[in-house]
Structure formats: C-alpha cells, structure tokens
PDB file of C-alpha atoms and ligand atoms in Angstrom:
ATOM      1  CA  MET A 982      21.260  31.743  21.815  1.00 96.00           C
ATOM      2  CA  GLN A 983      20.578  29.734  24.939  1.00 98.00           C
ATOM      3  CA  VAL A 984      17.420  27.755  25.669  1.00 98.00           C
ATOM      4  CA  PHE A 985      16.729  26.541  29.193  1.00 98.00           C
ATOM      5  CA  GLU A 986      14.596  23.471  28.762  1.00 98.00           C
ATOM      6  CA  ARG A 987      13.573  19.941  29.661  1.00 96.00           C
ATOM      7  CA  THR A 988      14.199  17.380  26.953  1.00 96.00           C
ATOM      8  CA  ASP A 989      10.774  15.663  27.262  1.00 94.00           C
ATOM      9  CA  CYS A 990       8.692  18.846  27.715  1.00 96.00           C
ATOM     10  CA  PRO A 991       6.456  19.147  24.604  1.00 97.00           C
ATOM     11  CA  PHE A 992       6.777  22.954  24.591  1.00 98.00           C
ATOM     12  CA  CYS A 993      10.595  22.668  24.616  1.00 98.00           C
ATOM     13  CA  TRP A 994      10.457  19.901  22.013  1.00 98.00           C
ATOM     14  CA  LYS A 995       8.371  22.227  19.795  1.00 98.00           C
ATOM     15  CA  VAL A 996      11.066  24.916  20.118  1.00 98.00           C
ATOM     16  CA  ARG A 997      13.861  22.429  19.292  1.00 98.00           C
ATOM     17  CA  LEU A 998      11.910  21.094  16.299  1.00 98.00           C
ATOM     18  CA  THR A 999      11.161  24.603  14.994  1.00 98.00           C
ATOM     19  CA  ALA A1000      14.833  25.593  15.372  1.00 98.00           C
ATOM     20  CA  ALA A1001      16.010  22.395  13.652  1.00 98.00           C
ATOM     21  CA  GLU A1002      13.602  22.984  10.759  1.00 97.00           C
ATOM     22  CA  LEU A1003      14.873  26.564  10.420  1.00 96.00           C
ATOM     23  CA  GLY A1004      18.545  25.597  10.777  1.00 95.00           C
ATOM     24  CA  VAL A1005      18.912  27.875  13.816  1.00 96.00           C
ATOM     25  CA  ALA A1006      21.508  26.617  16.347  1.00 96.00           C
ATOM     26  CA  LEU A1007      20.525  26.577  20.028  1.00 98.00           C
ATOM     27  CA  ASP A1008      22.672  26.090  23.097  1.00 98.00           C
ATOM     28  CA  LEU A1009      20.441  23.826  25.236  1.00 98.00           C
ATOM     29  CA  ILE A1010      20.694  24.070  29.038  1.00 98.00           C
ATOM     30  CA  ALA A1011      18.852  21.478  31.118  1.00 96.00           C
ATOM     31  CA  SER A1012      16.334  22.510  33.774  1.00 96.00           C
ATOM     32  CA  ARG A1013      14.844  19.900  36.102  1.00 90.00           C
ATOM     33  CA  PRO A1014      11.110  19.214  36.602  1.00 85.00           C
ATOM     34  CA  GLY A1015       9.847  20.984  39.724  1.00 85.00           C
ATOM     35  CA  ASP A1016      13.339  22.382  40.358  1.00 89.00           C
ATOM     36  CA  PRO A1017      13.865  25.045  37.688  1.00 93.00           C
ATOM     37  CA  HIS A1018      17.328  26.250  36.742  1.00 96.00           C
ATOM     38  CA  PRO A1019      18.014  29.508  38.673  1.00 96.00           C
ATOM     39  CA  GLU A1020      17.996  31.418  35.379  1.00 97.00           C
ATOM     40  CA  VAL A1021      14.488  30.078  34.618  1.00 97.00           C
ATOM     41  CA  SER A1022      13.252  31.335  37.987  1.00 95.00           C
ATOM     42  CA  ARG A1023      14.937  34.701  37.415  1.00 97.00           C
ATOM     43  CA  LEU A1024      13.848  35.261  33.808  1.00 97.00           C
ATOM     44  CA  SER A1025      10.393  33.662  33.589  1.00 96.00           C
ATOM     45  CA  PRO A1026       7.517  34.978  35.720  1.00 96.00           C
ATOM     46  CA  THR A1027       5.867  31.548  35.335  1.00 95.00           C
ATOM     47  CA  ALA A1028       9.106  29.669  36.171  1.00 95.00           C
ATOM     48  CA  THR A1029       8.313  27.370  33.243  1.00 96.00           C
ATOM     49  CA  VAL A1030      10.511  26.099  30.455  1.00 97.00           C
ATOM     50  CA  PRO A1031      11.367  26.838  27.703  1.00 98.00           C
ATOM     51  CA  VAL A1032      13.177  30.145  28.257  1.00 98.00           C
ATOM     52  CA  LEU A1033      15.299  31.590  25.449  1.00 98.00           C
ATOM     53  CA  THR A1034      18.005  34.183  25.934  1.00 98.00           C
ATOM     54  CA  ASP A1035      19.657  36.096  23.117  1.00 98.00           C
ATOM     55  CA  GLY A1036      21.898  38.845  24.447  1.00 96.00           C
ATOM     56  CA  ASP A1037      19.670  41.023  26.657  1.00 96.00           C
ATOM     57  CA  LEU A1038      16.478  39.421  25.346  1.00 98.00           C
ATOM     58  CA  ALA A1039      14.753  36.822  27.532  1.00 98.00           C
ATOM     59  CA  LEU A1040      11.630  35.071  26.160  1.00 98.00           C
ATOM     60  CA  TRP A1041       9.530  32.677  28.231  1.00 97.00           C
ATOM     61  CA  GLU A1042       6.545  31.482  26.158  1.00 98.00           C
ATOM     62  CA  SER A1043       7.151  28.762  23.573  1.00 98.00           C
ATOM     63  CA  ALA A1044       4.882  30.434  20.982  1.00 98.00           C
ATOM     64  CA  VAL A1045       6.765  33.727  21.369  1.00 98.00           C
ATOM     65  CA  ILE A1046      10.082  31.872  21.159  1.00 98.00           C
ATOM     66  CA  CYS A1047       9.028  30.040  17.972  1.00 98.00           C
ATOM     67  CA  GLY A1048       7.842  33.323  16.428  1.00 97.00           C
ATOM     68  CA  TYR A1049      11.225  34.902  17.211  1.00 98.00           C
ATOM     69  CA  LEU A1050      13.146  31.931  15.769  1.00 98.00           C
ATOM     70  CA  ASP A1051      11.000  32.005  12.630  1.00 97.00           C
ATOM     71  CA  GLU A1052      11.775  35.688  12.066  1.00 95.00           C
ATOM     72  CA  LEU A1053      15.493  35.091  12.663  1.00 93.00           C
ATOM     73  CA  GLY A1054      15.420  32.163  10.240  1.00 87.00           C
ATOM     74  CA  SER A1055      13.589  31.878   6.961  1.00 82.00           C
ATOM     75  CA  GLY A1056      10.347  33.388   8.266  1.00 81.00           C
ATOM     76  CA  ALA A1057       8.504  30.614   6.463  1.00 90.00           C
ATOM     77  CA  LEU A1058       7.141  28.430   9.259  1.00 97.00           C
ATOM     78  CA  TYR A1059       4.124  30.619  10.110  1.00 97.00           C
ATOM     79  CA  GLY A1060       2.993  31.105   6.523  1.00 94.00           C
ATOM     80  CA  SER A1061       3.294  34.045   4.170  1.00 91.00           C
ATOM     81  CA  THR A1062       0.047  36.018   4.431  1.00 94.00           C
ATOM     82  CA  PRO A1063      -1.690  37.558   7.471  1.00 95.00           C
ATOM     83  CA  SER A1064      -4.533  35.046   7.275  1.00 96.00           C
ATOM     84  CA  ALA A1065      -2.146  32.085   6.849  1.00 96.00           C
ATOM     85  CA  ARG A1066      -0.086  33.275   9.823  1.00 96.00           C
ATOM     86  CA  ALA A1067      -3.196  33.672  11.955  1.00 97.00           C
ATOM     87  CA  ALA A1068      -4.340  30.158  11.017  1.00 97.00           C
ATOM     88  CA  VAL A1069      -0.963  28.677  12.042  1.00 98.00           C
ATOM     89  CA  ARG A1070      -1.067  30.604  15.339  1.00 98.00           C
ATOM     90  CA  LEU A1071      -4.539  29.223  16.060  1.00 98.00           C
ATOM     91  CA  LEU A1072      -3.389  25.665  15.391  1.00 98.00           C
ATOM     92  CA  GLU A1073      -0.382  26.281  17.638  1.00 98.00           C
ATOM     93  CA  ALA A1074      -2.701  27.568  20.383  1.00 97.00           C
ATOM     94  CA  TYR A1075      -4.927  24.515  19.880  1.00 97.00           C
ATOM     95  CA  SER A1076      -1.903  22.279  20.359  1.00 97.00           C
ATOM     96  CA  ASP A1077      -0.505  24.154  23.368  1.00 96.00           C
ATOM     97  CA  ARG A1078      -3.815  24.490  25.203  1.00 95.00           C
ATOM     98  CA  LEU A1079      -6.284  21.863  24.048  1.00 94.00           C
ATOM     99  CA  ALA A1080      -4.243  18.953  22.692  1.00 92.00           C
ATOM    100  CA  ALA A1081      -2.178  19.167  25.860  1.00 85.00           C
ATOM    101  CA  GLU A1082      -5.231  18.611  28.057  1.00 88.00           C
ATOM    102  CA  GLY A1083      -6.163  15.052  28.780  1.00 81.00           C
ATOM    103  CA  LEU A1084      -2.921  13.641  27.436  1.00 92.00           C
ATOM    104  CA  LYS A1085      -0.908  15.307  30.190  1.00 91.00           C
ATOM    105  CA  ASP A1086      -3.122  13.839  32.938  1.00 91.00           C
ATOM    106  CA  ALA A1087      -2.815  10.315  31.530  1.00 92.00           C
ATOM    107  CA  VAL A1088       0.943  10.664  30.969  1.00 93.00           C
ATOM    108  CA  PHE A1089       1.463  12.039  34.495  1.00 92.00           C
ATOM    109  CA  GLU A1090      -0.198   8.958  35.993  1.00 92.00           C
ATOM    110  CA  LEU A1091       1.618   6.523  33.688  1.00 89.00           C
ATOM    111  CA  ARG A1092       5.075   7.988  34.041  1.00 88.00           C
ATOM    112  CA  SER A1093       5.320   8.787  37.718  1.00 84.00           C
ATOM    113  CA  LYS A1094       3.363   6.048  39.508  1.00 89.00           C
ATOM    114  CA  ALA A1095       3.495   2.283  39.883  1.00 89.00           C
ATOM    115  CA  PRO A1096       0.492   0.571  38.206  1.00 89.00           C
ATOM    116  CA  GLU A1097      -1.236  -0.115  41.551  1.00 92.00           C
ATOM    117  CA  GLU A1098      -0.903   3.538  42.653  1.00 93.00           C
ATOM    118  CA  ARG A1099      -2.369   5.104  39.508  1.00 92.00           C
ATOM    119  CA  ASP A1100      -5.609   7.042  39.581  1.00 94.00           C
ATOM    120  CA  ALA A1101      -7.461   4.929  36.996  1.00 93.00           C
ATOM    121  CA  SER A1102     -10.300   7.437  36.583  1.00 94.00           C
ATOM    122  CA  ARG A1103      -7.820  10.255  35.889  1.00 94.00           C
ATOM    123  CA  VAL A1104      -6.162   8.089  33.212  1.00 93.00           C
ATOM    124  CA  GLU A1105      -9.558   7.149  31.755  1.00 94.00           C
ATOM    125  CA  GLN A1106     -10.892  10.727  31.701  1.00 95.00           C
ATOM    126  CA  GLY A1107      -7.625  12.038  30.286  1.00 94.00           C
ATOM    127  CA  LEU A1108      -7.579   9.485  27.490  1.00 95.00           C
ATOM    128  CA  ALA A1109     -11.252  10.159  26.693  1.00 95.00           C
ATOM    129  CA  LEU A1110     -10.490  13.880  26.317  1.00 96.00           C
ATOM    130  CA  TRP A1111      -7.384  13.121  24.230  1.00 96.00           C
ATOM    131  CA  GLY A1112      -9.611  10.897  22.053  1.00 96.00           C
ATOM    132  CA  GLU A1113     -12.010  13.834  21.483  1.00 96.00           C
ATOM    133  CA  ARG A1114      -9.090  16.114  20.584  1.00 97.00           C
ATOM    134  CA  LEU A1115      -7.781  13.487  18.143  1.00 97.00           C
ATOM    135  CA  ALA A1116     -11.155  13.348  16.377  1.00 97.00           C
ATOM    136  CA  GLU A1117     -11.102  17.164  16.064  1.00 97.00           C
ATOM    137  CA  LEU A1118      -7.509  17.115  14.795  1.00 97.00           C
ATOM    138  CA  ALA A1119      -8.280  14.383  12.253  1.00 98.00           C
ATOM    139  CA  ALA A1120     -11.151  16.527  10.931  1.00 98.00           C
ATOM    140  CA  ARG A1121      -8.931  19.641  10.779  1.00 98.00           C
ATOM    141  CA  LEU A1122      -6.155  17.765   8.953  1.00 98.00           C
ATOM    142  CA  ALA A1123      -8.598  16.067   6.555  1.00 98.00           C
ATOM    143  CA  ASP A1124      -6.623  15.046   3.453  1.00 98.00           C
ATOM    144  CA  LYS A1125      -3.936  17.755   3.689  1.00 98.00           C
ATOM    145  CA  PRO A1126      -0.280  16.678   4.092  1.00 98.00           C
ATOM    146  CA  TRP A1127       0.276  19.201   6.924  1.00 98.00           C
ATOM    147  CA  PHE A1128      -2.120  20.907   9.323  1.00 98.00           C
ATOM    148  CA  ALA A1129      -1.915  24.336   7.688  1.00 98.00           C
ATOM    149  CA  GLY A1130      -1.628  22.936   4.165  1.00 97.00           C
ATOM    150  CA  SER A1131       2.134  23.406   3.894  1.00 97.00           C
ATOM    151  CA  PHE A1132       4.593  22.527   6.684  1.00 98.00           C
ATOM    152  CA  SER A1133       4.413  24.990   9.577  1.00 98.00           C
ATOM    153  CA  VAL A1134       4.906  25.550  13.290  1.00 98.00           C
ATOM    154  CA  ALA A1135       1.496  23.882  13.736  1.00 98.00           C
ATOM    155  CA  ASP A1136       3.164  20.565  12.836  1.00 98.00           C
ATOM    156  CA  CYS A1137       6.144  21.376  15.084  1.00 98.00           C
ATOM    157  CA  ALA A1138       3.727  22.007  17.975  1.00 98.00           C
ATOM    158  CA  LEU A1139       1.490  18.972  17.457  1.00 98.00           C
ATOM    159  CA  GLY A1140       4.256  16.475  16.639  1.00 98.00           C
ATOM    160  CA  PRO A1141       5.662  16.373  20.184  1.00 98.00           C
ATOM    161  CA  ARG A1142       2.154  15.686  21.586  1.00 97.00           C
ATOM    162  CA  PHE A1143       1.962  12.604  19.390  1.00 97.00           C
ATOM    163  CA  GLY A1144       5.604  11.779  20.203  1.00 97.00           C
ATOM    164  CA  VAL A1145       4.821  11.807  23.930  1.00 97.00           C
ATOM    165  CA  ALA A1146       1.728   9.638  23.378  1.00 96.00           C
ATOM    166  CA  GLU A1147       3.749   7.144  21.354  1.00 96.00           C
ATOM    167  CA  ALA A1148       6.600   7.060  23.901  1.00 96.00           C
ATOM    168  CA  TYR A1149       4.161   6.117  26.678  1.00 94.00           C
ATOM    169  CA  GLY A1150       2.339   3.525  24.546  1.00 93.00           C
ATOM    170  CA  ILE A1151      -0.826   5.608  24.068  1.00 94.00           C
ATOM    171  CA  GLY A1152      -1.787   4.500  20.569  1.00 92.00           C
ATOM    172  CA  THR A1153      -5.291   5.961  20.223  1.00 91.00           C
ATOM    173  CA  PHE A1154      -4.206   8.237  17.374  1.00 92.00           C
ATOM    174  CA  ARG A1155      -3.824   5.089  15.254  1.00 94.00           C
ATOM    175  CA  ARG A1156      -7.639   5.056  14.910  1.00 95.00           C
ATOM    176  CA  HIS A1157      -7.267   7.939  12.446  1.00 98.00           C
ATOM    177  CA  GLY A1158      -5.459   6.944   9.254  1.00 98.00           C
ATOM    178  CA  ASN A1159      -4.771  10.545   8.210  1.00 98.00           C
ATOM    179  CA  LEU A1160      -3.125  11.325  11.588  1.00 98.00           C
ATOM    180  CA  VAL A1161      -0.948   8.204  11.326  1.00 98.00           C
ATOM    181  CA  ALA A1162       0.174   9.178   7.803  1.00 98.00           C
ATOM    182  CA  TRP A1163       0.871  12.774   8.921  1.00 98.00           C
ATOM    183  CA  PHE A1164       2.901  11.557  11.936  1.00 98.00           C
ATOM    184  CA  GLU A1165       4.954   9.211   9.733  1.00 98.00           C
ATOM    185  CA  ARG A1166       5.671  12.102   7.323  1.00 98.00           C
ATOM    186  CA  LEU A1167       6.803  14.243  10.247  1.00 98.00           C
ATOM    187  CA  LYS A1168       9.039  11.500  11.677  1.00 98.00           C
ATOM    188  CA  ALA A1169      10.730  11.106   8.278  1.00 98.00           C
ATOM    189  CA  ARG A1170      11.994  14.714   8.375  1.00 98.00           C
ATOM    190  CA  PRO A1171      15.656  15.077   9.465  1.00 98.00           C
ATOM    191  CA  ALA A1172      14.692  17.745  12.023  1.00 98.00           C
ATOM    192  CA  TRP A1173      12.557  15.191  13.926  1.00 98.00           C
ATOM    193  CA  GLN A1174      15.628  13.069  14.748  1.00 97.00           C
ATOM    194  CA  GLN A1175      17.655  16.163  15.666  1.00 98.00           C
ATOM    195  CA  ALA A1176      15.008  17.406  18.091  1.00 98.00           C
ATOM    196  CA  TYR A1177      13.948  14.056  19.603  1.00 98.00           C
ATOM    197  CA  PRO A1178      14.223  13.912  23.429  1.00 97.00           C
ATOM    198  CA  ASN A1179      17.135  11.962  24.869  1.00 94.00           C
ATOM    199  CA  GLN A1180      15.048  10.849  27.866  1.00 92.00           C
ATOM    200  CA  PHE A1181      11.394  10.512  28.893  1.00 93.00           C
ATOM    201  CA  ILE A1182      10.596  10.577  32.604  1.00 89.00           C
ATOM    202  CA  GLY A1183       9.990   7.059  33.923  1.00 87.00           C
ATOM    203  CA  LEU A1184      11.127   5.314  30.713  1.00 88.00           C
ATOM    204  CA  PRO A1185      14.483   3.676  30.007  1.00 80.00           C
ATOM    205  CA  ARG A1186      16.895   5.956  28.142  1.00 73.00           C
ATOM    206  CA  GLY A1187      16.436   5.095  24.454  1.00 64.00           C
TER     207      GLY A1187
HETATM  208  N1  GSH B1842       2.683  28.166  28.041  1.00 67.68           N
HETATM  209  C1  GSH B1842       4.016  27.718  28.358  1.00 67.68           C
HETATM  210  C2  GSH B1842       3.929  26.343  29.033  1.00 67.68           C
HETATM  211  C3  GSH B1842       5.284  25.815  29.469  1.00 67.68           C
HETATM  212  C4  GSH B1842       5.160  24.681  30.497  1.00 67.68           C
HETATM  213  O1  GSH B1842       4.074  24.392  31.029  1.00 67.68           O
HETATM  214  N2  GSH B1842       6.299  24.056  30.805  1.00 67.68           N
HETATM  215  C5  GSH B1842       6.326  23.021  31.835  1.00 67.68           C
HETATM  216  C6  GSH B1842       7.069  21.777  31.344  1.00 67.68           C
HETATM  217  S1  GSH B1842       6.200  20.942  30.058  1.00 67.68           S
HETATM  218  C7  GSH B1842       7.110  23.508  33.058  1.00 67.68           C
HETATM  219  O2  GSH B1842       8.059  24.257  32.929  1.00 67.68           O
HETATM  220  N3  GSH B1842       6.712  23.052  34.256  1.00 67.68           N
HETATM  221  C8  GSH B1842       7.399  23.374  35.464  1.00 67.68           C
HETATM  222  C9  GSH B1842       8.576  22.484  35.709  1.00 67.68           C
HETATM  223  O3  GSH B1842       8.833  21.550  34.929  1.00 67.68           O
HETATM  224  O4  GSH B1842       9.266  22.737  36.714  1.00 67.68           O
HETATM  225  C10 GSH B1842       4.862  27.673  27.082  1.00 67.68           C
HETATM  226  O5  GSH B1842       4.274  27.492  25.995  1.00 67.68           O
HETATM  227  O6  GSH B1842       6.088  27.855  27.153  1.00 67.68           O
END
C-alpha cells in the first residue's frame, strides 16, 4: 500500500499513527506543499494529501483511509458497536474540521513568515479559536483516559493537532490538566514515535 503524503500534515500524521497502531505497513511517498505529486493530482479531486493506493483502489480522504486501514487491521480503532463507531467518527470529524480551525491560521503565520511580517491579528484570532476548541475538548475528555473511553482513531486524529501546536511552541493546551495527561499518555505509545514527522516546515530538522 502506498500513501502519498506530507510528513507534517496532520491528516497524513493521523493516517501514519492509525497504521502504526494497527501494525499495517505503508510505503510513504512524499508530496510537496503547494506542488502535489503528479499521482496526487491524478487520483485526488481535491489534490490534497493523504492519498492511499492499494492495487486499483485510490482513496483521498484521511477519514476514509483510516476506516479502510482499520478494517484491514484489527478493526478495533473505531469501536465495536454502531453507536461507539459513530461516536469515534464524530470525534474524528471534530478534529479534522473544528480543531484544525484557528490552529492552522496561527501555525501558518508562525511557520512561514519572519516575526515582523506576521499578521498579528490572524495569530491572535486563531489562537483564541484554538483556545475555545481546547476548552470543548477538555470537557469532552473529562476524566476518561482516551477521548472515546478506550483508545481509538479519535486519539490518532487529535494527537497530531497537539503535536503541531507543541512543535511550534503553542502551549495553550497546558491550561487543561486532563489534556496534558492525555497527550503524555499518547506520546508514550510506541506508535507515536513511529509516526512522528521527520520535519516541520520552518523548523530545524529534529
Ligand atoms: N479533508 C482532507 C484534508 C486534507 C488536507 O487539507 N491536506 C492538506 C495538507 S495538511 C493539503 O494537501 N494541502 C495542499 C498541499 O499541501 O498542496 C483529508 O482529511 O484528507
């Protein structure tokens, strides 16, 4: 199975983390920001990464890709009942659509511009929105070890959002003790190290 991806893209990171948790091997092929690999342009109508190919199958949405990997693997990362699976899918959608907002604006300014060229109000508004999302996430997590109760794709989706924030020095999540403890639990899993990006745009290679 091939995955066309960008190492620091949170959607691609989610796919790598899900695959690592499931023990599914992926052949990763790099695609560049704003200059997609020709196969990405050919196979994805949105020209976004990740794109997974498996024989004649070509999948271009990270949630669809993770669902496919889960069914190929243990089938355990979305939960075992219809209602549990729906709850994990909702948390994944929350991560992909809402947690991504705000944080991506702030990160874009921080990673691609010199301090004097940054749009300070875009950073401020982005971080304010990210702060609201964090409060919602802290309430959803409450005192559970993982977002859906047991470990799931919800954690694989949200972890990279926090990983990106941490990489760019955005430490607002530290205001919520339960989110800090959850993130530390996630980082202690072997799959986290396996899936961690080898480069973040604008940061020294770590
Ligand atoms: N809904 C899509 C979003 C994917 C997405 O937005 N990917 C970004 C990178 S994070 C992308 O490919 N942007 C265009 C580019 O990098 O050229 C998914 O879940 O796969």
